[in-house]
Amino acid sequence: MDKVKVGIIGLGRLGRRYAENLQFKVQHAELVAACSLNSDELDYAKNVLQVPHVYASHEDMLSRTDLDAVYIISSTDKHAEHFIAALDAGVHVFCEKPLALNVEACERVEAHSMQRPDQFAVVGFVRRFDPSYAHAKKKVDEGAIGTPFFVKSQTVDMDEQAPFQLDFVKSSGGMFHDFNVHDIDLVRWFTGSNIETVYSIGGAYRHKAFAELNDADNVLTTCALENGGMASIHASRTAFHGHDTFTEVVGTEGSLRIGRPAALNRVEISDQYGVRQECVRTFYERFEEGFLLQTQDFVDCIVEGRKPELTLRDATEATRTATAMTRSFREKNTVMCR
Amino acid sequence: MDKVKVGIIGLGRLGRRYAENLQFKVQHAELVAACSLNSDELDYAKNVLQVPHVYASHEDMLSRTDLDAVYIISSTDKHAEHFIAALDAGVHVFCEKPLALNVEACERVEAHSMQRPDQFAVVGFVRRFDPSYAHAKKKVDEGAIGTPFFVKSQTVDMDEQAPFQLDFVKSSGGMFHDFNVHDIDLVRWFTGSNIETVYSIGGAYRHKAFAELNDADNVLTTCALENGGMASIHASRTAFHGHDTFTEVVGTEGSLRIGRPAALNRVEISDQYGVRQECVRTFYERFEEGFLLQTQDFVDCIVEGRKPELTLRDATEATRTATAMTRSFREKNTVMCR
Amino acid sequence: MDKVKVGIIGLGRLGRRYAENLQFKVQHAELVAACSLNSDELDYAKNVLQVPHVYASHEDMLSRTDLDAVYIISSTDKHAEHFIAALDAGVHVFCEKPLALNVEACERVEAHSMQRPDQFAVVGFVRRFDPSYAHAKKKVDEGAIGTPFFVKSQTVDMDEQAPFQLDFVKSSGGMFHDFNVHDIDLVRWFTGSNIETVYSIGGAYRHKAFAELNDADNVLTTCALENGGMASIHASRTAFHGHDTFTEVVGTEGSLRIGRPAALNRVEISDQYGVRQECVRTFYERFEEGFLLQTQDFVDCIVEGRKPELTLRDATEATRTATAMTRSFREKNTVMCR
Amino acid sequence: MDKVKVGIIGLGRLGRRYAENLQFKVQHAELVAACSLNSDELDYAKNVLQVPHVYASHEDMLSRTDLDAVYIISSTDKHAEHFIAALDAGVHVFCEKPLALNVEACERVEAHSMQRPDQFAVVGFVRRFDPSYAHAKKKVDEGAIGTPFFVKSQTVDMDEQAPFQLDFVKSSGGMFHDFNVHDIDLVRWFTGSNIETVYSIGGAYRHKAFAELNDADNVLTTCALENGGMASIHASRTAFHGHDTFTEVVGTEGSLRIGRPAALNRVEISDQYGVRQECVRTFYERFEEGFLLQTQDFVDCIVEGRKPELTLRDATEATRTATAMTRSFREKNTVMCR
């Protein structure tokens, strides 16, 4: 195989980043087609990204016969539909997280994918490809901290993002689906266990408007794992220092922390404010390298015929837990995940 | 008043530290009497600490008429009894935490104390006197992080202490009463709110013997606060790097962390293990300065006629929450604290 | 211009990295020719890097008429000769540092280059392209630390590299030319001043063999700058924790530090060795991103017709100072740089 | 011996701290006499410190026959005179650093002291008693970093202190004698070697007034040690983040750093300025514990008949090197220390 021919559905804020990576930075890939409902985005794809073929409808794009793979970076409520259509088009499929906001839709895609075992089908949990998270996983697998039994993980976003997020709550499914789905995946990845029971609380401590949408600006969950382990998961929309994704993995012989502080780089300043580090301001700034490595890995899997580590089951389980957390938050009691 | 004349009940591991502070390091205090059931401890008090009067029974010691204050550092199950006896003897009373393992006993002492409003009566939550925690509280009170609404706090002890702790579980009341009672107090101190509901989980991940005693070696609690805030509390008996007490306070305009890393001092080593700091190994090593400042403060309150900030109500609330956490852990469901 | 056509001279350890970047990661560039004296390296270029034309002699490669630019990553003692030949071939030239081990050779290349003002000619000081160093420079230029007057900089390599370095001393010119040339450039970059006087000392504290070569395994220099400022420069071949490049810039209103600790990534481990971070092990691991950005920048300069910031004068000045430091070290006294 | 009876000469800013420690915090000591030329200071000693006997002249105080030890915290230019007078009075003598601003005066005191071998005579290098420095020394002595061959050390004071320091330059002897004398002692302590040659530079980068006094606000020295090792010593009067005493010890198998960052305590703040730690603001705040431990140690030496580790020779060597550094700075060339 010479180069993997890729089409992309969705060229929004994040879609554009995927497209740039595919076209310019990922080896053995070329972005041959892109579709979007927004004509400015298509112009951008054509003129800046030099994508030869652009489409206003995903059906049209999927009718091409030269595609090897499709990237779905559309809005969350369209993921399942686009995923199934892409599978039907006979291509490998990568979909941005979360796969869907309810377990049924996830399972529908899973079932569809099982009938096409030769097409890779994964949902992106980018943190697994971040060099720091990947290094931590390697250390854990090597036994550096004994048996991991407790994971603390948080997704903390900057307060300046909150107004934008407000518009986004309905389609994103709220904090548990949008933010914590990553933390849930990390808990499963590091412990090898699903989550059994959750108890979620939270509030709109700074931005009351989230409460009116049945959402919050800060949430906290305690998770009892199926294997007897435990997890504490936090999300926030109200940080002032930076985008602060942080995870701690505690094992029987040591512990690991990933991401503290959320430093922008290796520079430290000493001035009237003390000794300090500036922080990354967005999840993309934090995980830029992970996004590239994730995309390279999927392309490499196709080139090498190697099965991706992530499966649709990972996506279903993340949605299952996020759904239980959302219910627990609203019902103010513990909820069993299955 | 020249010097505050103090008697102490209990000269065990921690009692001895209090006695040394009172006799040698606290200004305006002198330790004139000590009682213990252990004759070696009395010898130590007489010969090393130069305490003039030692007793095998606390009743005998409390019958002295020259005492201004009594320190109760006996085993937890005797605290309430000793506290009431000391109040009846007409002295100011300081008692090591926790006041008791059940709310009723705490309230009995509270009621007794309210009838003697001129005698100070407090339980020691030493972290409030640690310079770092005190500085953090001052910053929070000055508004440095806006309104605090979320506290994460942990008491993490070294694995090498676990065998000793095993013998201690019955009288200490288990991890929630023995370890987390401090974290509960910090949550109340930083947020100004009591805890409404708790959900506690945990396990004996490394030392199965704790499970046989209905206890654990690691526990995790999510707390919903009465004022709508939230807290996550962790305790562990299985750390290898050090005694790692850590607290984070998140507010609407910033956050504070106290105690990370649990560094022994200001030395950093670079060698084949990377760049690293050694850590404190015991709670006493971590809070040595706090213990001294706490004792000095109580003596100063007596000298100056200034009411201590800590009250018996703080002790009752801590026990109330720890009791609810213990029940939640055993019943595997949320528990309302009152 | 469609793509910048590049030829490379030298495919050793570092040359190979440059070649990979040019062929696979740098936008708007293609590696069309490579030369090496080593046939294995040429096979690698042909088969793995898919370089269409490979040569055993640089003269043959430079006789191609389609080249836009040439990268010189040959051994230091050949740099000047290759540089002049490439200029004569009419192409833009990038040369790995140091340009030469003596000022005369540097000035000869400079003079030659001045006669070809339309061909870009630069020497690579990769740290200027490292995101942390670049961010620090931006902060300094914005006035974040007032006027910078003191730079401390070190290049500290791992002990495990020392045996390899031993073979390399003769052609590399020793620690001042090979290691500190970077630190010298940083001093000039951050302060805007040349170095006036140096006093260098050092020793073969761990590897006596360096002393026999008139070199050292650790050296230290105090620099008086022409503008009255000062610098302290250290180099080491004997670290056990990692490759530890570190620079501090002190200004009249604050200071900045770049690179402490030399952390491998964002992972922190807590175990029996304390709380620790693993470190990068080689200069390439530390500056991998800088090497890519540096190469991209040179290609972008060619595409955009934008003059590179680095000049041959920077290279000459670095060699001038490194030469003075070497003399000072040997003569055991201060040396004026000009 | 019951309690060591101490007299103190000098009750200025630092003398008062010594007096408080001796009277209230050091075990086995009592401050029975104090002398000062300032009657307010004597009132303070009498009324607040409850020193029973106060004097306007040191001769009068030294004529008391009950003194066991005398502390000399007078101005530097009086140290030698007071030291000799105290030795003649037959007591143990502790003197604040530096002993004198010239080697001759130091040697005169040394010679006088050698005739009174039963009287302890030391100069205070407080950093040796700081728990972090003491721990680092213990690690070095245990071989944790192999053989130490390179020390970097700095004394960096806050800019807000500079105006006060300006008045103080004449009696203090300038930055090398006043600030770096500590760093010199650390170099000797960690390496076991005297300093052979120094090259010092510097400038009045922010406060021109220091230049008019032949002093500077920032200085830098490279030291060649007699044993072949090396040291880099920096001092500054212009920091904005805090009092930043920092030392690095590099050995053949690892390295240690003491004091980075100069954190006030264990609190870290995350807010619009990033992730940051506030710093200590004065040398006393940084070394408060060291001052207490140093005083306790001298008293313990007297009680136990144990010879202090510090000797007058340490003081002489520090002054010898500081004198050479001052000369090098003024003559702009290397200077041999002896």
Tab-separated table of N, CA, C and O in Angstrom, chain C residues 149-150 152 154 159 197-199 201-203 205-206 217-224 228-232 234-236 238 240-241 246 248 250-255 257 260 332-334, chain D residues 149-150 152 154 159 197-199 201-203 205-206 217-224 228-232 234-236 238 240-241 246 248 250-255 257 260 332-334:
chain	number	residue	atom	x	y	z
C	149	PHE	N	21.005	40.793	32.656
C	149	PHE	CA	22.430	41.138	32.819
C	149	PHE	C	23.279	39.951	33.230
C	149	PHE	O	24.493	40.050	33.357
C	150	PHE	N	22.653	38.813	33.486
C	150	PHE	CA	23.409	37.662	33.975
C	150	PHE	C	22.766	36.393	33.415
C	150	PHE	O	21.557	36.189	33.546
C	152	LYS	N	23.271	32.177	33.418
C	152	LYS	CA	23.958	30.946	33.807
C	152	LYS	C	23.493	29.886	32.828
C	152	LYS	O	22.298	29.753	32.595
C	154	GLN	N	24.291	25.748	31.273
C	154	GLN	CA	25.075	24.523	31.365
C	154	GLN	C	24.636	23.524	30.319
C	154	GLN	O	23.476	23.467	29.939
C	159	ASP	N	26.886	10.386	31.861
C	159	ASP	CA	28.144	9.664	31.994
C	159	ASP	C	28.255	8.519	30.997
C	159	ASP	O	29.353	8.227	30.502
C	197	THR	N	35.807	38.803	28.185
C	197	THR	CA	36.879	38.106	28.890
C	197	THR	C	36.337	36.816	29.482
C	197	THR	O	35.205	36.799	29.962
C	198	VAL	N	37.148	35.776	29.435
C	198	VAL	CA	36.726	34.510	30.045
C	198	VAL	C	37.802	33.996	30.999
C	198	VAL	O	39.001	34.259	30.830
C	199	TYR	N	37.325	33.269	32.015
C	199	TYR	CA	38.231	32.535	32.890
C	199	TYR	C	37.640	31.132	33.040
C	199	TYR	O	36.546	30.965	33.586
C	201	ILE	N	38.078	26.994	34.069
C	201	ILE	CA	38.805	25.956	34.799
C	201	ILE	C	38.073	24.641	34.596
C	201	ILE	O	36.993	24.600	34.004
C	202	GLY	N	38.643	23.559	35.103
C	202	GLY	CA	37.968	22.276	34.953
C	202	GLY	C	38.888	21.140	35.302
C	202	GLY	O	39.996	21.346	35.810
C	203	GLY	N	38.422	19.924	35.042
C	203	GLY	CA	39.233	18.768	35.354
C	203	GLY	C	38.619	17.503	34.800
C	203	GLY	O	37.480	17.498	34.342
C	205	TYR	N	37.504	14.710	36.354
C	205	TYR	CA	37.202	14.270	37.718
C	205	TYR	C	36.818	12.800	37.785
C	205	TYR	O	36.951	12.168	38.812
C	206	ARG	N	36.341	12.285	36.688
C	206	ARG	CA	35.848	10.908	36.692
C	206	ARG	C	36.521	10.076	35.605
C	206	ARG	O	36.795	8.910	35.809
C	217	ASP	N	36.346	16.469	31.901
C	217	ASP	CA	34.976	15.946	31.896
C	217	ASP	C	34.004	16.928	32.554
C	217	ASP	O	32.790	16.723	32.507
C	218	ASN	N	34.552	17.983	33.161
C	218	ASN	CA	33.717	19.058	33.696
C	218	ASN	C	34.503	20.364	33.591
C	218	ASN	O	35.679	20.399	33.977
C	219	VAL	N	33.863	21.398	33.097
C	219	VAL	CA	34.531	22.704	32.993
C	219	VAL	C	33.569	23.807	33.429
C	219	VAL	O	32.356	23.652	33.364
C	220	LEU	N	34.176	24.895	33.876
C	220	LEU	CA	33.414	26.031	34.389
C	220	LEU	C	34.069	27.312	33.903
C	220	LEU	O	35.287	27.450	33.981
C	221	THR	N	33.260	28.239	33.433
C	221	THR	CA	33.783	29.507	32.933
C	221	THR	C	33.008	30.679	33.517
C	221	THR	O	31.770	30.630	33.574
C	222	THR	N	33.728	31.707	33.927
C	222	THR	CA	33.096	33.002	34.201
C	222	THR	C	33.385	33.910	33.014
C	222	THR	O	34.533	34.014	32.570
C	223	CYS	N	32.333	34.556	32.511
C	223	CYS	CA	32.456	35.446	31.362
C	223	CYS	C	32.091	36.876	31.750
C	223	CYS	O	31.000	37.105	32.274
C	224	ALA	N	32.979	37.810	31.445
C	224	ALA	CA	32.629	39.235	31.534
C	224	ALA	C	32.167	39.662	30.144
C	224	ALA	O	32.884	39.470	29.161
C	228	GLY	N	29.101	44.836	30.014
C	228	GLY	CA	29.192	44.918	31.461
C	228	GLY	C	28.474	43.803	32.188
C	228	GLY	O	28.628	43.632	33.396
C	229	GLY	N	27.695	43.027	31.475
C	229	GLY	CA	26.987	41.909	32.088
C	229	GLY	C	27.912	40.746	32.389
C	229	GLY	O	29.132	40.832	32.188
C	230	MET	N	27.342	39.642	32.856
C	230	MET	CA	28.179	38.507	33.213
C	230	MET	C	27.479	37.187	32.893
C	230	MET	O	26.268	37.130	32.726
C	231	ALA	N	28.294	36.136	32.805
C	231	ALA	CA	27.749	34.805	32.535
C	231	ALA	C	28.597	33.756	33.220
C	231	ALA	O	29.799	33.933	33.405
C	232	SER	N	27.931	32.682	33.612
C	232	SER	CA	28.612	31.518	34.179
C	232	SER	C	28.208	30.319	33.344
C	232	SER	O	27.022	30.039	33.171
C	234	HIS	N	28.850	26.213	32.386
C	234	HIS	CA	29.342	24.933	32.887
C	234	HIS	C	29.076	23.859	31.840
C	234	HIS	O	28.099	23.908	31.110
C	235	ALA	N	29.981	22.881	31.774
C	235	ALA	CA	29.701	21.702	30.956
C	235	ALA	C	30.154	20.475	31.720
C	235	ALA	O	31.107	20.536	32.519
C	236	SER	N	29.455	19.386	31.504
C	236	SER	CA	29.773	18.149	32.216
C	236	SER	C	29.518	16.952	31.324
C	236	SER	O	28.580	16.937	30.528
C	238	THR	N	29.441	13.922	33.019
C	238	THR	CA	29.406	12.890	34.069
C	238	THR	C	28.100	12.832	34.846
C	238	THR	O	28.095	12.457	36.016
C	240	PHE	N	24.417	11.368	35.982
C	240	PHE	CA	23.770	10.059	36.039
C	240	PHE	C	22.253	10.149	35.886
C	240	PHE	O	21.601	9.143	35.643
C	241	HIS	N	21.714	11.326	36.042
C	241	HIS	CA	20.247	11.432	36.011
C	241	HIS	C	19.705	11.703	34.608
C	241	HIS	O	18.553	11.383	34.329
C	246	PHE	N	20.479	23.381	30.969
C	246	PHE	CA	19.743	24.287	31.850
C	246	PHE	C	20.303	25.694	31.674
C	246	PHE	O	21.512	25.877	31.543
C	248	GLU	N	19.652	29.874	33.088
C	248	GLU	CA	18.932	30.863	33.890
C	248	GLU	C	19.290	32.247	33.362
C	248	GLU	O	20.459	32.535	33.092
C	250	VAL	N	18.944	36.192	34.392
C	250	VAL	CA	18.598	37.081	35.500
C	250	VAL	C	18.527	38.505	34.979
C	250	VAL	O	19.457	38.977	34.307
C	251	GLY	N	17.411	39.170	35.256
C	251	GLY	CA	17.245	40.543	34.828
C	251	GLY	C	17.024	41.472	36.009
C	251	GLY	O	16.998	41.035	37.163
C	252	THR	N	16.875	42.742	35.708
C	252	THR	CA	16.739	43.733	36.778
C	252	THR	C	15.377	43.683	37.462
C	252	THR	O	15.185	44.321	38.491
C	253	GLU	N	14.431	42.921	36.895
C	253	GLU	CA	13.123	42.835	37.549
C	253	GLU	C	12.577	41.418	37.704
C	253	GLU	O	11.384	41.232	37.998
C	254	GLY	N	13.419	40.445	37.512
C	254	GLY	CA	12.964	39.071	37.658
C	254	GLY	C	13.951	38.141	36.992
C	254	GLY	O	14.989	38.580	36.486
C	255	SER	N	13.657	36.860	37.018
C	255	SER	CA	14.551	35.904	36.366
C	255	SER	C	13.728	34.762	35.789
C	255	SER	O	12.578	34.535	36.175
C	257	ARG	N	14.122	30.578	34.361
C	257	ARG	CA	14.935	29.372	34.258
C	257	ARG	C	14.332	28.469	33.197
C	257	ARG	O	13.106	28.309	33.139
C	260	ARG	N	14.658	23.052	34.081
C	260	ARG	CA	14.843	22.333	35.351
C	260	ARG	C	13.526	21.820	35.841
C	260	ARG	O	12.613	22.610	35.994
C	332	LYS	N	45.448	28.637	32.371
C	332	LYS	CA	45.067	28.913	33.761
C	332	LYS	C	45.062	30.395	34.087
C	332	LYS	O	45.529	30.817	35.139
C	333	ASN	N	44.551	31.174	33.160
C	333	ASN	CA	44.379	32.602	33.443
C	333	ASN	C	43.258	33.175	32.592
C	333	ASN	O	42.749	32.502	31.711
C	334	THR	N	42.886	34.400	32.871
C	334	THR	CA	41.852	35.048	32.069
C	334	THR	C	42.361	35.285	30.646
C	334	THR	O	43.562	35.507	30.432
D	149	PHE	N	33.064	17.496	43.565
D	149	PHE	CA	34.182	18.247	42.965
D	149	PHE	C	33.765	19.628	42.473
D	149	PHE	O	34.578	20.404	42.000
D	150	PHE	N	32.487	19.945	42.565
D	150	PHE	CA	32.003	21.210	42.025
D	150	PHE	C	30.843	21.697	42.894
D	150	PHE	O	29.896	20.959	43.143
D	152	LYS	N	28.160	24.963	43.274
D	152	LYS	CA	27.600	26.250	42.867
D	152	LYS	C	26.834	26.765	44.072
D	152	LYS	O	26.042	26.025	44.657
D	154	GLN	N	24.806	30.363	45.824
D	154	GLN	CA	24.411	31.759	45.666
D	154	GLN	C	23.711	32.274	46.910
D	154	GLN	O	23.031	31.530	47.613
D	159	ASP	N	15.320	42.724	46.447
D	159	ASP	CA	15.565	44.099	46.049
D	159	ASP	C	15.100	45.101	47.112
D	159	ASP	O	15.722	46.141	47.303
D	197	THR	N	42.381	29.991	43.822
D	197	THR	CA	42.366	31.152	42.937
D	197	THR	C	40.929	31.585	42.697
D	197	THR	O	40.056	30.735	42.554
D	198	VAL	N	40.708	32.899	42.629
D	198	VAL	CA	39.361	33.382	42.330
D	198	VAL	C	39.408	34.400	41.184
D	198	VAL	O	40.406	35.093	40.988
D	199	TYR	N	38.296	34.437	40.452
D	199	TYR	CA	38.100	35.476	39.451
D	199	TYR	C	36.688	35.997	39.648
D	199	TYR	O	35.710	35.263	39.461
D	201	ILE	N	33.709	39.017	39.061
D	201	ILE	CA	33.214	40.157	38.291
D	201	ILE	C	31.860	40.571	38.854
D	201	ILE	O	31.334	39.906	39.745
D	202	GLY	N	31.326	41.649	38.344
D	202	GLY	CA	30.017	42.083	38.845
D	202	GLY	C	29.697	43.476	38.389
D	202	GLY	O	30.401	44.071	37.568
D	203	GLY	N	28.620	44.016	38.918
D	203	GLY	CA	28.202	45.350	38.526
D	203	GLY	C	27.060	45.849	39.392
D	203	GLY	O	26.469	45.084	40.167
D	205	TYR	N	23.881	46.775	38.603
D	205	TYR	CA	22.996	46.706	37.443
D	205	TYR	C	21.674	47.428	37.669
D	205	TYR	O	21.020	47.841	36.740
D	206	ARG	N	21.321	47.582	38.908
D	206	ARG	CA	20.023	48.184	39.214
D	206	ARG	C	20.170	49.370	40.164
D	206	ARG	O	19.433	50.327	40.053
D	217	ASP	N	25.710	45.293	42.949
D	217	ASP	CA	24.463	44.668	43.402
D	217	ASP	C	24.341	43.227	42.923
D	217	ASP	O	23.428	42.510	43.344
D	218	ASN	N	25.275	42.812	42.068
D	218	ASN	CA	25.356	41.412	41.660
D	218	ASN	C	26.815	41.082	41.383
D	218	ASN	O	27.481	41.847	40.660
D	219	VAL	N	27.279	39.970	41.887
D	219	VAL	CA	28.669	39.558	41.644
D	219	VAL	C	28.723	38.063	41.354
D	219	VAL	O	27.856	37.309	41.782
D	220	LEU	N	29.765	37.703	40.642
D	220	LEU	CA	29.958	36.309	40.223
D	220	LEU	C	31.425	35.959	40.330
D	220	LEU	O	32.282	36.729	39.891
D	221	THR	N	31.702	34.787	40.893
D	221	THR	CA	33.086	34.356	41.066
D	221	THR	C	33.267	32.917	40.590
D	221	THR	O	32.424	32.064	40.879
D	222	THR	N	34.324	32.677	39.857
D	222	THR	CA	34.775	31.305	39.612
D	222	THR	C	35.950	31.024	40.542
D	222	THR	O	36.877	31.830	40.640
D	223	CYS	N	35.890	29.903	41.238
D	223	CYS	CA	36.941	29.524	42.198
D	223	CYS	C	37.615	28.229	41.753
D	223	CYS	O	36.934	27.224	41.535
D	224	ALA	N	38.932	28.266	41.660
D	224	ALA	CA	39.690	27.027	41.500
D	224	ALA	C	40.100	26.565	42.897
D	224	ALA	O	40.694	27.334	43.655
D	228	GLY	N	41.901	20.835	43.253
D	228	GLY	CA	41.601	20.646	41.839
D	228	GLY	C	40.132	20.826	41.494
D	228	GLY	O	39.769	20.887	40.323
D	229	GLY	N	39.275	20.883	42.493
D	229	GLY	CA	37.845	21.087	42.264
D	229	GLY	C	37.532	22.513	41.845
D	229	GLY	O	38.434	23.344	41.667
D	230	MET	N	36.255	22.796	41.707
D	230	MET	CA	35.870	24.131	41.260
D	230	MET	C	34.579	24.581	41.936
D	230	MET	O	33.822	23.777	42.464
D	231	ALA	N	34.357	25.895	41.919
D	231	ALA	CA	33.146	26.449	42.503
D	231	ALA	C	32.739	27.691	41.733
D	231	ALA	O	33.577	28.422	41.204
D	232	SER	N	31.424	27.915	41.692
D	232	SER	CA	30.871	29.123	41.100
D	232	SER	C	29.997	29.774	42.160
D	232	SER	O	29.087	29.130	42.704
D	234	HIS	N	27.738	33.167	43.412
D	234	HIS	CA	26.984	34.334	42.948
D	234	HIS	C	26.359	35.025	44.155
D	234	HIS	O	25.985	34.387	45.134
D	235	ALA	N	26.251	36.348	44.082
D	235	ALA	CA	25.460	37.064	45.086
D	235	ALA	C	24.662	38.138	44.380
D	235	ALA	O	25.087	38.683	43.354
D	236	SER	N	23.486	38.418	44.927
D	236	SER	CA	22.606	39.409	44.325
D	236	SER	C	21.848	40.168	45.405
D	236	SER	O	21.471	39.601	46.419
D	238	THR	N	19.133	41.990	44.167
D	238	THR	CA	18.075	42.530	43.317
D	238	THR	C	16.975	41.532	42.944
D	238	THR	O	16.370	41.645	41.883
D	240	PHE	N	13.253	39.771	43.118
D	240	PHE	CA	11.886	40.203	43.416
D	240	PHE	C	11.031	39.079	43.983
D	240	PHE	O	9.972	39.330	44.525
D	241	HIS	N	11.491	37.856	43.852
D	241	HIS	CA	10.641	36.743	44.292
D	241	HIS	C	10.878	36.344	45.737
D	241	HIS	O	9.979	35.796	46.369
D	246	PHE	N	20.767	29.308	47.504
D	246	PHE	CA	20.705	28.052	46.761
D	246	PHE	C	22.112	27.497	46.601
D	246	PHE	O	23.061	28.249	46.342
D	248	GLU	N	24.289	24.002	44.928
D	248	GLU	CA	24.312	22.702	44.250
D	248	GLU	C	25.675	22.069	44.467
D	248	GLU	O	26.704	22.742	44.352
D	250	VAL	N	27.966	18.979	43.086
D	250	VAL	CA	28.069	17.993	42.023
D	250	VAL	C	29.189	17.026	42.359
D	250	VAL	O	30.307	17.446	42.678
D	251	GLY	N	28.878	15.749	42.315
D	251	GLY	CA	29.879	14.729	42.609
D	251	GLY	C	30.057	13.785	41.442
D	251	GLY	O	29.376	13.902	40.416
D	252	THR	N	30.966	12.846	41.616
D	252	THR	CA	31.280	11.933	40.516
D	252	THR	C	30.171	10.915	40.255
D	252	THR	O	30.208	10.206	39.258
D	253	GLU	N	29.179	10.828	41.162
D	253	GLU	CA	28.096	9.854	40.924
D	253	GLU	C	26.695	10.424	41.094
D	253	GLU	O	25.718	9.668	41.189
D	254	GLY	N	26.611	11.731	41.157
D	254	GLY	CA	25.294	12.336	41.315
D	254	GLY	C	25.444	13.767	41.785
D	254	GLY	O	26.558	14.277	41.932
D	255	SER	N	24.334	14.426	42.016
D	255	SER	CA	24.409	15.799	42.503
D	255	SER	C	23.226	16.076	43.431
D	255	SER	O	22.215	15.362	43.414
D	257	ARG	N	20.904	19.413	45.196
D	257	ARG	CA	20.581	20.835	45.219
D	257	ARG	C	19.861	21.145	46.519
D	257	ARG	O	18.966	20.401	46.918
D	260	ARG	N	15.927	24.992	46.270
D	260	ARG	CA	15.176	25.456	45.102
D	260	ARG	C	13.808	24.802	45.071
D	260	ARG	O	13.726	23.606	45.086
D	332	LYS	N	40.083	43.385	38.373
D	332	LYS	CA	39.637	42.739	37.127
D	332	LYS	C	40.603	41.672	36.636
D	332	LYS	O	40.904	41.587	35.445
D	333	ASN	N	41.097	40.883	37.567
D	333	ASN	CA	41.920	39.754	37.166
D	333	ASN	C	41.853	38.663	38.224
D	333	ASN	O	41.303	38.867	39.292
D	334	THR	N	42.420	37.513	37.894
D	334	THR	CA	42.444	36.428	38.873
D	334	THR	C	43.337	36.815	40.046
D	334	THR	O	44.321	37.550	39.889
